[in-house]
XYZ file of C-alpha atoms in Angstrom:
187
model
C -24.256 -25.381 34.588
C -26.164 -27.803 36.601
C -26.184 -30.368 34.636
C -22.698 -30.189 33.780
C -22.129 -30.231 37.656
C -23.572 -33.769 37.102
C -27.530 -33.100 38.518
C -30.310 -34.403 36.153
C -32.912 -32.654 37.605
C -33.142 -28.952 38.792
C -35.662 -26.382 39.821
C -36.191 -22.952 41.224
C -38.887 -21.117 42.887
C -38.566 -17.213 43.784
C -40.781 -15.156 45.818
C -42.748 -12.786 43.536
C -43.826 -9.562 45.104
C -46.953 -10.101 46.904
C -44.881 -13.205 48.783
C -46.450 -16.019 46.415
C -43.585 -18.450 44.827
C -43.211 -18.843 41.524
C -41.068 -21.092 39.047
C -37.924 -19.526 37.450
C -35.919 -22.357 36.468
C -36.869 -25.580 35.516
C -34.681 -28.374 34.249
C -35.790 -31.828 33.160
C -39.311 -31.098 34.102
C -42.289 -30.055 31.781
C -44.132 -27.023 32.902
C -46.666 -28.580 34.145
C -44.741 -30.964 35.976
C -42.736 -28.645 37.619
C -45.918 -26.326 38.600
C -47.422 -29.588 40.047
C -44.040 -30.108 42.301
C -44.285 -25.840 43.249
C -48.042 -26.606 44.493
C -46.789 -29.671 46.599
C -43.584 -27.783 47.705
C -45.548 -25.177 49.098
C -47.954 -27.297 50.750
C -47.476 -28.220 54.358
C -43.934 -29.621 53.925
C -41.670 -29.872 56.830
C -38.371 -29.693 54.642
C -39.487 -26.753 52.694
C -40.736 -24.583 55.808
C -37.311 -25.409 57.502
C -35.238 -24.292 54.262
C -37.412 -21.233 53.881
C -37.590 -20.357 57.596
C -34.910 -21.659 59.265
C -32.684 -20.942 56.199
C -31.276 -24.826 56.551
C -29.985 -27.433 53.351
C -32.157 -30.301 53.565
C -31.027 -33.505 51.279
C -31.848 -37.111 51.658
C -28.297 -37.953 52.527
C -29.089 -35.824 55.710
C -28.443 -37.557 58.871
C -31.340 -36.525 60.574
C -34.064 -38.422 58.534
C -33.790 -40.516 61.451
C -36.640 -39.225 62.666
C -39.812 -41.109 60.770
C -41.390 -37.836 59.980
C -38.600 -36.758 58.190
C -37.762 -40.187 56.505
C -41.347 -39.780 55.272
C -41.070 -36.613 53.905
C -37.349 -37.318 51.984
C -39.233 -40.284 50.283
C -42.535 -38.232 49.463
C -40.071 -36.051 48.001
C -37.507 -38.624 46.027
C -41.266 -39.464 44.362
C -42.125 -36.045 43.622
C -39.375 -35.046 42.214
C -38.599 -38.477 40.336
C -34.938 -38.469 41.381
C -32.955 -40.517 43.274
C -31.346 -37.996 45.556
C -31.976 -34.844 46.104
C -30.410 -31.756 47.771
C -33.250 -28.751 48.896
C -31.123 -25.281 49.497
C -32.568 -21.694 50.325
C -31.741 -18.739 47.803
C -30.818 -16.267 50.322
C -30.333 -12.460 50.525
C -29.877 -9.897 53.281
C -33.488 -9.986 53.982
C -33.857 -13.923 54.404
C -34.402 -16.236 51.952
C -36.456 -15.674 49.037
C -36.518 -18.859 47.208
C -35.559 -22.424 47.047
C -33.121 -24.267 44.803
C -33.878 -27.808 44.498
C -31.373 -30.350 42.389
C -32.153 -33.998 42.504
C -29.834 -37.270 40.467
C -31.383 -39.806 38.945
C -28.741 -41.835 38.798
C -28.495 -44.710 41.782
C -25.001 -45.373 41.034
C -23.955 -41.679 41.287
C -25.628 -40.539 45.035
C -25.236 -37.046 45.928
C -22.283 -36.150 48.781
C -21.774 -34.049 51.352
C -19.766 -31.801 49.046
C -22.720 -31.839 46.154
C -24.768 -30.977 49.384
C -22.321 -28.193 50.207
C -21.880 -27.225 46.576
C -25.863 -26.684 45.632
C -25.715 -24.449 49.326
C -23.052 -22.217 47.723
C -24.297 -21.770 44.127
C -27.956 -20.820 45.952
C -26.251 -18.542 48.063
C -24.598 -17.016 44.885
C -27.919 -17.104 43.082
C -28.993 -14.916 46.281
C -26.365 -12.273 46.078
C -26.397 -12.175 42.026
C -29.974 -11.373 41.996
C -30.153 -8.922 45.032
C -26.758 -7.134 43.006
C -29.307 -7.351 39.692
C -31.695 -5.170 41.670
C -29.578 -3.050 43.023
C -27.767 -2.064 40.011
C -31.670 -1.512 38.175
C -32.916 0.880 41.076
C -29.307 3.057 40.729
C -29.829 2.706 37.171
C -33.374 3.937 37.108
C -32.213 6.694 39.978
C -29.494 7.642 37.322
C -32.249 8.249 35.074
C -34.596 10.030 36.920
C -31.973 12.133 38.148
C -30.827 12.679 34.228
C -34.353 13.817 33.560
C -34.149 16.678 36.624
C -31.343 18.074 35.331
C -32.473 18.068 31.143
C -35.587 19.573 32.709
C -34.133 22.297 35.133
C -31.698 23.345 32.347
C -34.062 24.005 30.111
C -36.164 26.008 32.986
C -33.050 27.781 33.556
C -32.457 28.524 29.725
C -36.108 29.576 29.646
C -35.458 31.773 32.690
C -31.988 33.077 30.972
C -33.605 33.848 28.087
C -36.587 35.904 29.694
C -34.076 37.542 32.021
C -32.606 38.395 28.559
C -35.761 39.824 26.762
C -36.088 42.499 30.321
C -32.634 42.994 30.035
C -33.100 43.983 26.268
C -36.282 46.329 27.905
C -34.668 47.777 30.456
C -32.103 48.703 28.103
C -34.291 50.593 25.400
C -36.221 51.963 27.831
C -33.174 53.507 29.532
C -31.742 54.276 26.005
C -35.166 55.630 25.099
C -35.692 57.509 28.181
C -32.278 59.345 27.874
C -32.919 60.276 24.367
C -36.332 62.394 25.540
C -34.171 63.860 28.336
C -31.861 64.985 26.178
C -34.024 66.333 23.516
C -35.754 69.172 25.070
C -32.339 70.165 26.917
């Protein structure tokens, strides 16, 4: 769907569980290329630490790259990533955010806007949700199946039981039976 929203270039890291990043989606990158741009990312870069802990959209049609640090960074970026433009958005969920959605155009005579800007925010916001709904429905799924399993194995303890109680029942009966017979005998 990127790239029918008119982006070249596209990639995703996600948090894995012990907190390291790792690539989920990578478009118009090799493998390798787009592991090389994850290690950089997740360097010491002053965009990336504000999208991941300030939860804010960084792009390099931002206004603020101003500032020389910032202008720095965009263009270390632009090179990195080969693009361009670019627009850098946090994949958020009710926790914070757990990855970063990066989309970049090659294309000089097509710049990114304000509404591409606002547009990649959305769709990693949506990313966000869809994948914190995808775990969600897994742990009710696998606590639907656990509970499934309690209940297959308590009724068949409580056949088990029924059919012991059963077998005394059976006993108790005979016995009585058996009992009432000898009484009556000798009488």
């Amino acid at each position: 769907h990127l790239t029918e929203l008119g982006f070249d270039k596209a990639i995703a890291f996600i948090k894995d569980g012990q907190n390291a990043y790792q690539l989920k989606v990578s478009i118009g990158y090799s493998r390798d290329e787009a592991n090389h741009i994850l290690k950089e990312f997740m360097g010491h870069s002053p965009i990336m630490e504000g999208t991941l802990n300030k939860n804010k959209v960084f792009s390099s049609i931002d206004k603020e790259k101003d500032t020389e640090k910032i202008a720095k960074e965009i263009q270390k970026i632009l090179s990195l990533l080969g693009v361009s433009s670019f627009v850098c958005a946090p994949i958020m969920q009710k926790d914070g955010a757990i990855g970063v959605l990066v989309v970049g155009s090659e294309s000089t005579y097509t710049p990114l806007t304000e509404g591409d800007r606002d547009l990649v925010y959305i769709l990693a916001t949506q990313i966000g949700q869809a994948l914190e709904n995808a775990k969600l429905f897994e742990e009710t799924w696998r606590s639907h199946q656990e509970l499934e399993h309690k209940i297959q194995q308590r009724t068949k303890e409580l056949s088990e039981a029924l059919e012991k109680i059963k077998i005394i029942s059976k006993r108790k009966s005979d016995f009585i039976s058996a009992v009432s017979h000898e009484l009556r005998t000798p009488l």
